[in-house]
Amino acid sequence: MCLGIPGELVGTVEEFTDLAMVDVSGVRRRINMGLLADDDLKPGDWVLVHVGFALSKISESEAKAVMDMLHGIGQAYTDEIDALKESDIS
Amino acid sequence: MRFVDEFRDAETARALAARISARCEPGRRYKFMEVCGGHTHTIYKHGIEDYLPEAVTLVHGPGCPVCVIPMGRVDDAIHIARQPDVIMTSFGDMMRVPGGESTFLDAKAEGADIRMVYSPLDALKIARTHPDRRVVFMAIGFETTAPSTAVTVLRAAEEGIENFSVFCNHVLIIPAIKAILDSPDLRLDGFIGPGHVSTIIGCRPYEFIARDYRQPFVVAGFEPLDILHSVDMLLGQLAEGRGEVENQYARVVPWDGNRIAMEAIGTVMRVRPHFEWRGLGFISHSALGMAEEYAAFDAERIFDIPGTRIADPKACQCGEVLKGVLKPWECKVFGTACTPETPIGTCMVSSEGACAAYYNFGRFSRERVREATRA
Ligand code: SF4
């Protein structure tokens, strides 16, 4: 559960809910962007996602590096992606 | 020494390992604690210790939030789950954490409605779609996770959702580190500081470690190279007689943390006078409870909670493992009575727990050492 997983912002941030569509390893889910309201996010930006919230903005190269590392850790990562697939935040 | 492809940049890894060896003073031994379970995972997975000189030992800290949940809190949560109309929700990692009598999974099999969620916002959604049920989110985690719970509660309040509450078990990293620094069992030379927690709290809260305990503290990333780099930075500080907070993970961690997240925590939660940690006992001001103003969302105020206190099983040495006094394999039941399938202690449950990490990867790493020394 402590994993931070890189996701690419593919939509715009909705007002009030702070939600935006994020692509995490090909899984598209709504993620809360409220904690990064100071960061002026736009589609194409990468963020580190943790339990449905974007924790920090990261560069694309950092995102790729984290992704490579996560693919290597196996079970914990697949569990996290499986949990994300079940998520339906609104 | 052989460098395998887990290092993004084998050249840099080799150079770092050489510098680390060179920095060690002859005859001196160094003990660094990695506070965060994510680091423990990387260290075992990639056999980082194989690349460090004998003089450097890494010990594992208390930074796995599932591991520090005392058994009594699990029992309390199961008690709530069994109340009429309740849907209990939590992260997948909670499901197999042993309480005094059973786990969430056992209670679920016996009929309690316990559901795994990815996010507290998913729990809120269940409350929205089940207005006739009382939905409780068992919140666990350090400052990394607490803002998510806090924002979810703010959202519930804005929407006027009345059937949602939080059983708050969020813990704070600084008091845990302080408890370890003050513990007489362990002498440390520095810390590999947690990455994700620091994205929220920033680096300033660690300054007391440098100031009062004169120990170096390096906030580190999660890649194998990050760990080597931070060990190098720690040794560098010691060689120069410095004890400072440094940020190796600046590409993700802002020095001042996340203002919005800290404000959300401050609005919805209050520091508890004390809280029990599994294996570590009661630590003052070490956890968050719900603020009075958000009492309507506080499961501890809504439900009658037994406040169960259960001593850890005799065979269990999680406390020593969480304090870095024992290595996982030194626990008497490691790998025999206690395995990831049938955990006795919490350190075996989460993949970030030191015992589970060592169980899953340890043998692999030992094999490789043998192989490497033969090659
Ligand atoms: S082997 Fe099991 S009982 Fe022993 S310290 Fe690890 S988790 Fe705790």
PDB file of C-alpha atoms in Angstrom, chain B residues 57-175:
ATOM      1  CA  THR B  57      25.301  -2.657   8.071  1.00  0.00           C
ATOM      2  CA  LEU B  58      21.785  -1.610   7.181  1.00  0.00           C
ATOM      3  CA  VAL B  59      19.115  -2.159   9.820  1.00  0.00           C
ATOM      4  CA  HIS B  60      15.417  -1.911   9.225  1.00  0.00           C
ATOM      5  CA  GLY B  61      13.176   0.576  10.913  1.00  0.00           C
ATOM      6  CA  PRO B  62       9.528   0.891  11.892  1.00  0.00           C
ATOM      7  CA  GLY B  63       8.318   2.445   8.645  1.00  0.00           C
ATOM      8  CA  CYS B  64       5.823  -0.190   7.563  1.00  0.00           C
ATOM      9  CA  PRO B  65       2.376   1.068   8.616  1.00  0.00           C
ATOM     10  CA  VAL B  66       0.744  -2.360   8.525  1.00  0.00           C
ATOM     11  CA  CYS B  67       3.494  -3.799  10.712  1.00  0.00           C
ATOM     12  CA  VAL B  68       2.960  -1.356  13.559  1.00  0.00           C
ATOM     13  CA  ILE B  69      -0.800  -1.853  13.982  1.00  0.00           C
ATOM     14  CA  PRO B  70      -1.277  -3.489  17.394  1.00  0.00           C
ATOM     15  CA  MET B  71      -3.462  -6.582  17.572  1.00  0.00           C
ATOM     16  CA  GLY B  72      -5.988  -4.845  19.797  1.00  0.00           C
ATOM     17  CA  ARG B  73      -6.786  -2.307  17.071  1.00  0.00           C
ATOM     18  CA  VAL B  74      -7.510  -5.127  14.614  1.00  0.00           C
ATOM     19  CA  ASP B  75      -9.892  -6.667  17.151  1.00  0.00           C
ATOM     20  CA  ASP B  76     -11.543  -3.275  17.698  1.00  0.00           C
ATOM     21  CA  ALA B  77     -12.030  -2.890  13.946  1.00  0.00           C
ATOM     22  CA  ILE B  78     -13.557  -6.362  13.689  1.00  0.00           C
ATOM     23  CA  HIS B  79     -15.854  -5.445  16.583  1.00  0.00           C
ATOM     24  CA  ILE B  80     -17.046  -2.406  14.607  1.00  0.00           C
ATOM     25  CA  ALA B  81     -17.435  -4.523  11.459  1.00  0.00           C
ATOM     26  CA  ARG B  82     -19.822  -6.839  13.331  1.00  0.00           C
ATOM     27  CA  GLN B  83     -22.210  -4.036  14.355  1.00  0.00           C
ATOM     28  CA  PRO B  84     -25.568  -3.893  12.555  1.00  0.00           C
ATOM     29  CA  ASP B  85     -25.568  -2.303   9.096  1.00  0.00           C
ATOM     30  CA  VAL B  86     -21.812  -1.732   9.053  1.00  0.00           C
ATOM     31  CA  ILE B  87     -19.635  -2.076   5.976  1.00  0.00           C
ATOM     32  CA  MET B  88     -15.990  -2.036   7.049  1.00  0.00           C
ATOM     33  CA  THR B  89     -13.483  -0.979   4.382  1.00  0.00           C
ATOM     34  CA  SER B  90      -9.687  -0.910   4.286  1.00  0.00           C
ATOM     35  CA  PHE B  91      -6.668  -1.446   2.070  1.00  0.00           C
ATOM     36  CA  GLY B  92      -5.855  -4.951   0.856  1.00  0.00           C
ATOM     37  CA  ASP B  93      -2.797  -5.096   3.114  1.00  0.00           C
ATOM     38  CA  MET B  94      -5.026  -5.019   6.209  1.00  0.00           C
ATOM     39  CA  MET B  95      -6.921  -8.172   5.305  1.00  0.00           C
ATOM     40  CA  ARG B  96      -4.422 -10.699   6.671  1.00  0.00           C
ATOM     41  CA  VAL B  97      -3.104  -8.737   9.660  1.00  0.00           C
ATOM     42  CA  PRO B  98      -3.586 -10.963  12.696  1.00  0.00           C
ATOM     43  CA  GLY B  99      -5.641  -9.607  15.567  1.00  0.00           C
ATOM     44  CA  GLY B 100      -5.966 -11.341  18.918  1.00  0.00           C
ATOM     45  CA  GLU B 101      -8.525 -13.785  17.627  1.00  0.00           C
ATOM     46  CA  SER B 102      -8.819 -13.423  13.895  1.00  0.00           C
ATOM     47  CA  THR B 103      -8.082 -11.389  10.795  1.00  0.00           C
ATOM     48  CA  PHE B 104     -10.371  -9.303   8.583  1.00  0.00           C
ATOM     49  CA  LEU B 105     -10.467 -12.253   6.193  1.00  0.00           C
ATOM     50  CA  ASP B 106     -11.645 -14.637   8.939  1.00  0.00           C
ATOM     51  CA  ALA B 107     -14.280 -12.163  10.123  1.00  0.00           C
ATOM     52  CA  LYS B 108     -15.466 -11.732   6.559  1.00  0.00           C
ATOM     53  CA  ALA B 109     -15.781 -15.495   6.145  1.00  0.00           C
ATOM     54  CA  GLU B 110     -17.911 -15.493   9.297  1.00  0.00           C
ATOM     55  CA  GLY B 111     -20.317 -13.006   7.772  1.00  0.00           C
ATOM     56  CA  ALA B 112     -18.999  -9.522   8.560  1.00  0.00           C
ATOM     57  CA  ASP B 113     -19.216  -7.189   5.561  1.00  0.00           C
ATOM     58  CA  ILE B 114     -15.588  -6.209   5.093  1.00  0.00           C
ATOM     59  CA  ARG B 115     -14.456  -4.845   1.759  1.00  0.00           C
ATOM     60  CA  MET B 116     -11.089  -4.075   0.288  1.00  0.00           C
ATOM     61  CA  VAL B 117     -10.743  -0.630  -1.267  1.00  0.00           C
ATOM     62  CA  TYR B 118      -7.988   1.026  -3.253  1.00  0.00           C
ATOM     63  CA  SER B 119      -8.654   4.504  -1.912  1.00  0.00           C
ATOM     64  CA  PRO B 120     -10.577   6.129   0.949  1.00  0.00           C
ATOM     65  CA  LEU B 121     -12.515   7.853  -1.846  1.00  0.00           C
ATOM     66  CA  ASP B 122     -13.745   4.402  -2.918  1.00  0.00           C
ATOM     67  CA  ALA B 123     -14.981   3.853   0.636  1.00  0.00           C
ATOM     68  CA  LEU B 124     -16.790   7.191   0.458  1.00  0.00           C
ATOM     69  CA  LYS B 125     -18.387   6.099  -2.780  1.00  0.00           C
ATOM     70  CA  ILE B 126     -19.696   2.943  -1.099  1.00  0.00           C
ATOM     71  CA  ALA B 127     -21.269   5.191   1.567  1.00  0.00           C
ATOM     72  CA  ARG B 128     -22.862   7.330  -1.129  1.00  0.00           C
ATOM     73  CA  THR B 129     -24.357   4.331  -2.914  1.00  0.00           C
ATOM     74  CA  HIS B 130     -25.463   2.568   0.316  1.00  0.00           C
ATOM     75  CA  PRO B 131     -27.268   5.292   2.293  1.00  0.00           C
ATOM     76  CA  ASP B 132     -28.925   2.652   4.485  1.00  0.00           C
ATOM     77  CA  ARG B 133     -25.566   1.250   5.672  1.00  0.00           C
ATOM     78  CA  ARG B 134     -22.874   2.675   7.964  1.00  0.00           C
ATOM     79  CA  VAL B 135     -19.600   2.679   6.082  1.00  0.00           C
ATOM     80  CA  VAL B 136     -16.386   2.762   8.111  1.00  0.00           C
ATOM     81  CA  PHE B 137     -12.924   3.227   6.622  1.00  0.00           C
ATOM     82  CA  MET B 138     -10.113   1.720   8.684  1.00  0.00           C
ATOM     83  CA  ALA B 139      -7.399   4.262   7.987  1.00  0.00           C
ATOM     84  CA  ILE B 140      -3.794   3.154   8.309  1.00  0.00           C
ATOM     85  CA  GLY B 141      -0.540   4.667   7.153  1.00  0.00           C
ATOM     86  CA  PHE B 142       2.019   7.345   7.896  1.00  0.00           C
ATOM     87  CA  GLU B 143       1.823  10.977   6.747  1.00  0.00           C
ATOM     88  CA  THR B 144       1.960   9.686   3.173  1.00  0.00           C
ATOM     89  CA  THR B 145      -1.561   8.341   3.484  1.00  0.00           C
ATOM     90  CA  ALA B 146      -3.134  10.591   6.139  1.00  0.00           C
ATOM     91  CA  PRO B 147      -3.831  13.492   3.712  1.00  0.00           C
ATOM     92  CA  SER B 148      -5.900  11.147   1.525  1.00  0.00           C
ATOM     93  CA  THR B 149      -8.071  10.240   4.505  1.00  0.00           C
ATOM     94  CA  ALA B 150      -8.316  13.889   5.558  1.00  0.00           C
ATOM     95  CA  VAL B 151      -9.348  15.102   2.098  1.00  0.00           C
ATOM     96  CA  THR B 152     -11.929  12.294   1.893  1.00  0.00           C
ATOM     97  CA  VAL B 153     -13.471  13.418   5.191  1.00  0.00           C
ATOM     98  CA  LEU B 154     -13.537  17.044   3.989  1.00  0.00           C
ATOM     99  CA  ARG B 155     -15.319  15.850   0.870  1.00  0.00           C
ATOM    100  CA  ALA B 156     -17.839  13.814   2.908  1.00  0.00           C
ATOM    101  CA  ALA B 157     -18.526  16.888   5.049  1.00  0.00           C
ATOM    102  CA  GLU B 158     -19.029  19.110   1.989  1.00  0.00           C
ATOM    103  CA  GLU B 159     -21.425  16.621   0.451  1.00  0.00           C
ATOM    104  CA  GLY B 160     -23.235  16.108   3.743  1.00  0.00           C
ATOM    105  CA  ILE B 161     -22.701  12.348   3.726  1.00  0.00           C
ATOM    106  CA  GLU B 162     -23.769  11.133   7.143  1.00  0.00           C
ATOM    107  CA  ASN B 163     -23.148   7.398   6.950  1.00  0.00           C
ATOM    108  CA  PHE B 164     -19.362   7.557   6.525  1.00  0.00           C
ATOM    109  CA  SER B 165     -16.779   7.455   9.279  1.00  0.00           C
ATOM    110  CA  VAL B 166     -13.082   6.804   9.794  1.00  0.00           C
ATOM    111  CA  PHE B 167     -11.451   4.448  12.291  1.00  0.00           C
ATOM    112  CA  CYS B 168      -8.269   6.452  12.419  1.00  0.00           C
ATOM    113  CA  ASN B 169      -4.955   4.656  12.886  1.00  0.00           C
ATOM    114  CA  HIS B 170      -2.632   7.066  11.137  1.00  0.00           C
ATOM    115  CA  VAL B 171       0.793   7.163  12.724  1.00  0.00           C
ATOM    116  CA  LEU B 172       3.556   9.764  12.691  1.00  0.00           C
ATOM    117  CA  ILE B 173       7.101   9.072  11.613  1.00  0.00           C
ATOM    118  CA  ILE B 174       8.986  11.597  13.756  1.00  0.00           C
ATOM    119  CA  PRO B 175       7.973  10.212  17.196  1.00  0.00           C
TER     120      PRO B 175
END
